Amino acid sequence: MDGILAVWKPEGWTSHDVVAKVRRVLKMKRIGHAGTLDPMVTGVLPLCLGRATRVVEYVQERPKSYEAVLQLGIATDTEDLTGTVIESRASISVTEAEVRQALTGFIGEIDQVPPMYSAVKIDGKRLYELAREGKTVERKSRKVTIHEINLLDFQLELDQPRVTFSVVCSKGTYIRTLCVDIGKALGVPAAMAHLTRTMSGGITKESCLTLEQIEELQQAGKLNSHLIPADEAITHLERASVSESIGRLALMGQKVGLAHSNIHLDNMRNEQLVRLYNEHNSFLGIFQIDFVSAVFKPIKVFSA
């Protein structure tokens, strides 16, 4: 079984729990997920099955989208409502215009400090391990990109208002931290109340199956038809085609001359990755442009 299985992760499950469950249902070990979700978070979790595990790292590089509920007036040690409250303030007063202005201020490349309750490693130890020991350590900020952010709903009349927004962001963005930083921009404590991932690897909710549906379809022998081909999740890579005979060489892991492909090289850069196909539209693998040797170098070959 090869391809990408789009799972709708339920609340209360870790990403590892989902992988373990699907491994038992499918009776196969070669499964990897493309992007961890915290237990309280629901939404799109692409699972790469079989040979599709070879594209996990490329799927993870693509932007992701979320819908988040921001709680104003409360700050916690985990930056979401699962943590211990470290500050609480009532009678928060903000306007819709102020909220919109605050959100807009985060569009583009921003600096983010990873939260203590995260899987980032410092000196060989995960931050959440240190946090559970009651320790706080200095973390370096990281560059992330907010491609798009939109206000969806708000309850500003509450003592501790709630704001719902959607966001499209780069890999490595912590939405919990974004919520805290939006609160800071508004001059109030804040935490993430709820989060749903609505898109990952170009896969949306409409393509997702629940764990119950996966089990039913597998028992009925119909799950294969719901798998997404591996190359459909990496369409951010440029596409190139070669003849069937040249494609056979590529499938053997050989370098392929750039001149044998149909790709326009004017806009390409050295060491750029491409999806390579044969003339019958069969996916051959991920190859890298080498202008010095004028070849495509094999990176991940998808031989039969």
PDB file of N, CA and C in Angstrom, residues 250-301:
ATOM      1  N   ALA A 250      16.446   6.717 -15.500  1.00  0.00           N
ATOM      2  CA  ALA A 250      16.223   7.467 -14.262  1.00  0.00           C
ATOM      3  C   ALA A 250      15.775   6.535 -13.148  1.00  0.00           C
ATOM      4  N   LEU A 251      14.906   5.559 -13.487  1.00  0.00           N
ATOM      5  CA  LEU A 251      14.417   4.613 -12.490  1.00  0.00           C
ATOM      6  C   LEU A 251      15.512   3.687 -11.982  1.00  0.00           C
ATOM      7  N   MET A 252      16.606   3.593 -12.726  1.00  0.00           N
ATOM      8  CA  MET A 252      17.748   2.785 -12.291  1.00  0.00           C
ATOM      9  C   MET A 252      18.704   3.611 -11.432  1.00  0.00           C
ATOM     10  N   GLY A 253      18.291   4.883 -11.151  1.00  0.00           N
ATOM     11  CA  GLY A 253      19.123   5.732 -10.315  1.00  0.00           C
ATOM     12  C   GLY A 253      20.243   6.430 -11.055  1.00  0.00           C
ATOM     13  N   GLN A 254      20.138   6.459 -12.388  1.00  0.00           N
ATOM     14  CA  GLN A 254      21.176   7.112 -13.183  1.00  0.00           C
ATOM     15  C   GLN A 254      20.883   8.601 -13.349  1.00  0.00           C
ATOM     16  N   LYS A 255      21.925   9.363 -13.575  1.00  0.00           N
ATOM     17  CA  LYS A 255      21.757  10.779 -13.878  1.00  0.00           C
ATOM     18  C   LYS A 255      21.181  10.919 -15.278  1.00  0.00           C
ATOM     19  N   VAL A 256      20.361  11.948 -15.460  1.00  0.00           N
ATOM     20  CA  VAL A 256      19.688  12.160 -16.744  1.00  0.00           C
ATOM     21  C   VAL A 256      20.055  13.547 -17.260  1.00  0.00           C
ATOM     22  N   GLY A 257      20.442  13.632 -18.517  1.00  0.00           N
ATOM     23  CA  GLY A 257      20.825  14.905 -19.099  1.00  0.00           C
ATOM     24  C   GLY A 257      19.674  15.897 -19.120  1.00  0.00           C
ATOM     25  N   LEU A 258      19.945  17.142 -18.754  1.00  0.00           N
ATOM     26  CA  LEU A 258      18.915  18.185 -18.776  1.00  0.00           C
ATOM     27  C   LEU A 258      18.311  18.348 -20.171  1.00  0.00           C
ATOM     28  N   ALA A 259      19.132  18.115 -21.173  1.00  0.00           N
ATOM     29  CA  ALA A 259      18.689  18.304 -22.557  1.00  0.00           C
ATOM     30  C   ALA A 259      17.618  17.301 -22.962  1.00  0.00           C
ATOM     31  N   HIS A 260      17.492  16.218 -22.208  1.00  0.00           N
ATOM     32  CA  HIS A 260      16.499  15.188 -22.535  1.00  0.00           C
ATOM     33  C   HIS A 260      15.115  15.513 -21.982  1.00  0.00           C
ATOM     34  N   SER A 261      14.998  16.603 -21.239  1.00  0.00           N
ATOM     35  CA  SER A 261      13.712  16.918 -20.617  1.00  0.00           C
ATOM     36  C   SER A 261      13.013  18.061 -21.347  1.00  0.00           C
ATOM     37  N   ASN A 262      11.759  18.281 -20.955  1.00  0.00           N
ATOM     38  CA  ASN A 262      10.970  19.358 -21.568  1.00  0.00           C
ATOM     39  C   ASN A 262      10.970  20.624 -20.716  1.00  0.00           C
ATOM     40  N   ILE A 263      11.738  20.646 -19.641  1.00  0.00           N
ATOM     41  CA  ILE A 263      11.675  21.755 -18.690  1.00  0.00           C
ATOM     42  C   ILE A 263      12.377  22.992 -19.243  1.00  0.00           C
ATOM     43  N   HIS A 264      11.813  24.158 -18.965  1.00  0.00           N
ATOM     44  CA  HIS A 264      12.433  25.418 -19.354  1.00  0.00           C
ATOM     45  C   HIS A 264      13.398  25.825 -18.243  1.00  0.00           C
ATOM     46  N   LEU A 265      14.669  25.863 -18.558  1.00  0.00           N
ATOM     47  CA  LEU A 265      15.703  26.049 -17.538  1.00  0.00           C
ATOM     48  C   LEU A 265      15.977  27.507 -17.203  1.00  0.00           C
ATOM     49  N   ASP A 266      15.380  28.441 -17.965  1.00  0.00           N
ATOM     50  CA  ASP A 266      15.673  29.861 -17.765  1.00  0.00           C
ATOM     51  C   ASP A 266      15.355  30.315 -16.348  1.00  0.00           C
ATOM     52  N   ASN A 267      14.262  29.799 -15.800  1.00  0.00           N
ATOM     53  CA  ASN A 267      13.842  30.226 -14.458  1.00  0.00           C
ATOM     54  C   ASN A 267      14.267  29.264 -13.360  1.00  0.00           C
ATOM     55  N   MET A 268      15.057  28.273 -13.712  1.00  0.00           N
ATOM     56  CA  MET A 268      15.518  27.288 -12.743  1.00  0.00           C
ATOM     57  C   MET A 268      16.833  27.740 -12.104  1.00  0.00           C
ATOM     58  N   ARG A 269      17.111  27.204 -10.919  1.00  0.00           N
ATOM     59  CA  ARG A 269      18.387  27.507 -10.260  1.00  0.00           C
ATOM     60  C   ARG A 269      19.150  26.214 -10.007  1.00  0.00           C
ATOM     61  N   ASN A 270      20.451  26.337  -9.847  1.00  0.00           N
ATOM     62  CA  ASN A 270      21.275  25.160  -9.569  1.00  0.00           C
ATOM     63  C   ASN A 270      20.854  24.516  -8.251  1.00  0.00           C
ATOM     64  N   GLU A 271      20.798  23.194  -8.236  1.00  0.00           N
ATOM     65  CA  GLU A 271      20.421  22.379  -7.076  1.00  0.00           C
ATOM     66  C   GLU A 271      18.918  22.439  -6.750  1.00  0.00           C
ATOM     67  N   GLN A 272      18.133  23.012  -7.649  1.00  0.00           N
ATOM     68  CA  GLN A 272      16.689  23.012  -7.440  1.00  0.00           C
ATOM     69  C   GLN A 272      16.139  21.602  -7.624  1.00  0.00           C
ATOM     70  N   LEU A 273      15.156  21.247  -6.797  1.00  0.00           N
ATOM     71  CA  LEU A 273      14.525  19.939  -6.890  1.00  0.00           C
ATOM     72  C   LEU A 273      13.334  19.990  -7.839  1.00  0.00           C
ATOM     73  N   VAL A 274      13.135  18.904  -8.585  1.00  0.00           N
ATOM     74  CA  VAL A 274      11.994  18.808  -9.497  1.00  0.00           C
ATOM     75  C   VAL A 274      11.354  17.429  -9.368  1.00  0.00           C
ATOM     76  N   ARG A 275      10.073  17.362  -9.764  1.00  0.00           N
ATOM     77  CA  ARG A 275       9.393  16.077  -9.907  1.00  0.00           C
ATOM     78  C   ARG A 275       9.614  15.604 -11.333  1.00  0.00           C
ATOM     79  N   LEU A 276      10.139  14.409 -11.497  1.00  0.00           N
ATOM     80  CA  LEU A 276      10.417  13.901 -12.839  1.00  0.00           C
ATOM     81  C   LEU A 276       9.412  12.827 -13.227  1.00  0.00           C
ATOM     82  N   TYR A 277       8.876  12.942 -14.459  1.00  0.00           N
ATOM     83  CA  TYR A 277       7.891  11.994 -14.980  1.00  0.00           C
ATOM     84  C   TYR A 277       8.362  11.474 -16.338  1.00  0.00           C
ATOM     85  N   ASN A 278       7.801  10.328 -16.759  1.00  0.00           N
ATOM     86  CA  ASN A 278       8.040   9.917 -18.135  1.00  0.00           C
ATOM     87  C   ASN A 278       6.905  10.415 -19.024  1.00  0.00           C
ATOM     88  N   GLU A 279       6.985  10.135 -20.279  1.00  0.00           N
ATOM     89  CA  GLU A 279       6.007  10.687 -21.232  1.00  0.00           C
ATOM     90  C   GLU A 279       4.604  10.133 -21.023  1.00  0.00           C
ATOM     91  N   HIS A 280       4.484   9.056 -20.240  1.00  0.00           N
ATOM     92  CA  HIS A 280       3.171   8.478 -19.947  1.00  0.00           C
ATOM     93  C   HIS A 280       2.651   8.939 -18.592  1.00  0.00           C
ATOM     94  N   ASN A 281       3.282   9.973 -18.056  1.00  0.00           N
ATOM     95  CA  ASN A 281       2.835  10.605 -16.812  1.00  0.00           C
ATOM     96  C   ASN A 281       3.091   9.752 -15.569  1.00  0.00           C
ATOM     97  N   SER A 282       4.013   8.800 -15.669  1.00  0.00           N
ATOM     98  CA  SER A 282       4.379   8.004 -14.496  1.00  0.00           C
ATOM     99  C   SER A 282       5.433   8.758 -13.688  1.00  0.00           C
ATOM    100  N   PHE A 283       5.216   8.869 -12.390  1.00  0.00           N
ATOM    101  CA  PHE A 283       6.138   9.586 -11.509  1.00  0.00           C
ATOM    102  C   PHE A 283       7.400   8.757 -11.301  1.00  0.00           C
ATOM    103  N   LEU A 284       8.547   9.363 -11.617  1.00  0.00           N
ATOM    104  CA  LEU A 284       9.829   8.666 -11.521  1.00  0.00           C
ATOM    105  C   LEU A 284      10.562   8.967 -10.217  1.00  0.00           C
ATOM    106  N   GLY A 285      10.340  10.168  -9.691  1.00  0.00           N
ATOM    107  CA  GLY A 285      10.995  10.513  -8.432  1.00  0.00           C
ATOM    108  C   GLY A 285      11.361  11.983  -8.357  1.00  0.00           C
ATOM    109  N   ILE A 286      12.104  12.302  -7.310  1.00  0.00           N
ATOM    110  CA  ILE A 286      12.580  13.668  -7.082  1.00  0.00           C
ATOM    111  C   ILE A 286      14.033  13.733  -7.526  1.00  0.00           C
ATOM    112  N   PHE A 287      14.315  14.674  -8.411  1.00  0.00           N
ATOM    113  CA  PHE A 287      15.663  14.833  -8.954  1.00  0.00           C
ATOM    114  C   PHE A 287      16.134  16.269  -8.730  1.00  0.00           C
ATOM    115  N   GLN A 288      17.434  16.449  -8.752  1.00  0.00           N
ATOM    116  CA  GLN A 288      18.028  17.766  -8.494  1.00  0.00           C
ATOM    117  C   GLN A 288      18.767  18.262  -9.728  1.00  0.00           C
ATOM    118  N   ILE A 289      18.539  19.529 -10.059  1.00  0.00           N
ATOM    119  CA  ILE A 289      19.209  20.131 -11.215  1.00  0.00           C
ATOM    120  C   ILE A 289      20.674  20.401 -10.892  1.00  0.00           C
ATOM    121  N   ASP A 290      21.556  19.933 -11.764  1.00  0.00           N
ATOM    122  CA  ASP A 290      22.998  20.203 -11.644  1.00  0.00           C
ATOM    123  C   ASP A 290      23.437  20.871 -12.937  1.00  0.00           C
ATOM    124  N   PHE A 291      23.525  22.197 -12.892  1.00  0.00           N
ATOM    125  CA  PHE A 291      23.892  22.940 -14.095  1.00  0.00           C
ATOM    126  C   PHE A 291      25.345  22.703 -14.497  1.00  0.00           C
ATOM    127  N   VAL A 292      26.208  22.408 -13.548  1.00  0.00           N
ATOM    128  CA  VAL A 292      27.634  22.199 -13.844  1.00  0.00           C
ATOM    129  C   VAL A 292      27.818  20.988 -14.745  1.00  0.00           C
ATOM    130  N   SER A 293      27.127  19.893 -14.398  1.00  0.00           N
ATOM    131  CA  SER A 293      27.229  18.673 -15.207  1.00  0.00           C
ATOM    132  C   SER A 293      26.097  18.548 -16.219  1.00  0.00           C
ATOM    133  N   ALA A 294      25.168  19.509 -16.208  1.00  0.00           N
ATOM    134  CA  ALA A 294      24.019  19.529 -17.126  1.00  0.00           C
ATOM    135  C   ALA A 294      23.173  18.265 -17.003  1.00  0.00           C
ATOM    136  N   VAL A 295      22.901  17.870 -15.751  1.00  0.00           N
ATOM    137  CA  VAL A 295      22.117  16.652 -15.525  1.00  0.00           C
ATOM    138  C   VAL A 295      21.100  16.861 -14.400  1.00  0.00           C
ATOM    139  N   PHE A 296      20.128  15.938 -14.367  1.00  0.00           N
ATOM    140  CA  PHE A 296      19.271  15.760 -13.194  1.00  0.00           C
ATOM    141  C   PHE A 296      19.912  14.667 -12.345  1.00  0.00           C
ATOM    142  N   LYS A 297      20.174  14.957 -11.086  1.00  0.00           N
ATOM    143  CA  LYS A 297      20.741  13.955 -10.184  1.00  0.00           C
ATOM    144  C   LYS A 297      19.611  13.312  -9.370  1.00  0.00           C
ATOM    145  N   PRO A 298      19.599  11.985  -9.270  1.00  0.00           N
ATOM    146  CA  PRO A 298      18.540  11.323  -8.500  1.00  0.00           C
ATOM    147  C   PRO A 298      18.664  11.604  -7.004  1.00  0.00           C
ATOM    148  N   ILE A 299      17.554  11.987  -6.389  1.00  0.00           N
ATOM    149  CA  ILE A 299      17.496  12.212  -4.940  1.00  0.00           C
ATOM    150  C   ILE A 299      16.624  11.150  -4.298  1.00  0.00           C
ATOM    151  N   LYS A 300      15.392  10.989  -4.817  1.00  0.00           N
ATOM    152  CA  LYS A 300      14.458   9.950  -4.338  1.00  0.00           C
ATOM    153  C   LYS A 300      13.858   9.305  -5.574  1.00  0.00           C
ATOM    154  N   VAL A 301      14.240   8.071  -5.872  1.00  0.00           N
ATOM    155  CA  VAL A 301      13.748   7.378  -7.050  1.00  0.00           C
ATOM    156  C   VAL A 301      12.582   6.481  -6.667  1.00  0.00           C
TER     157      VAL A 301
END
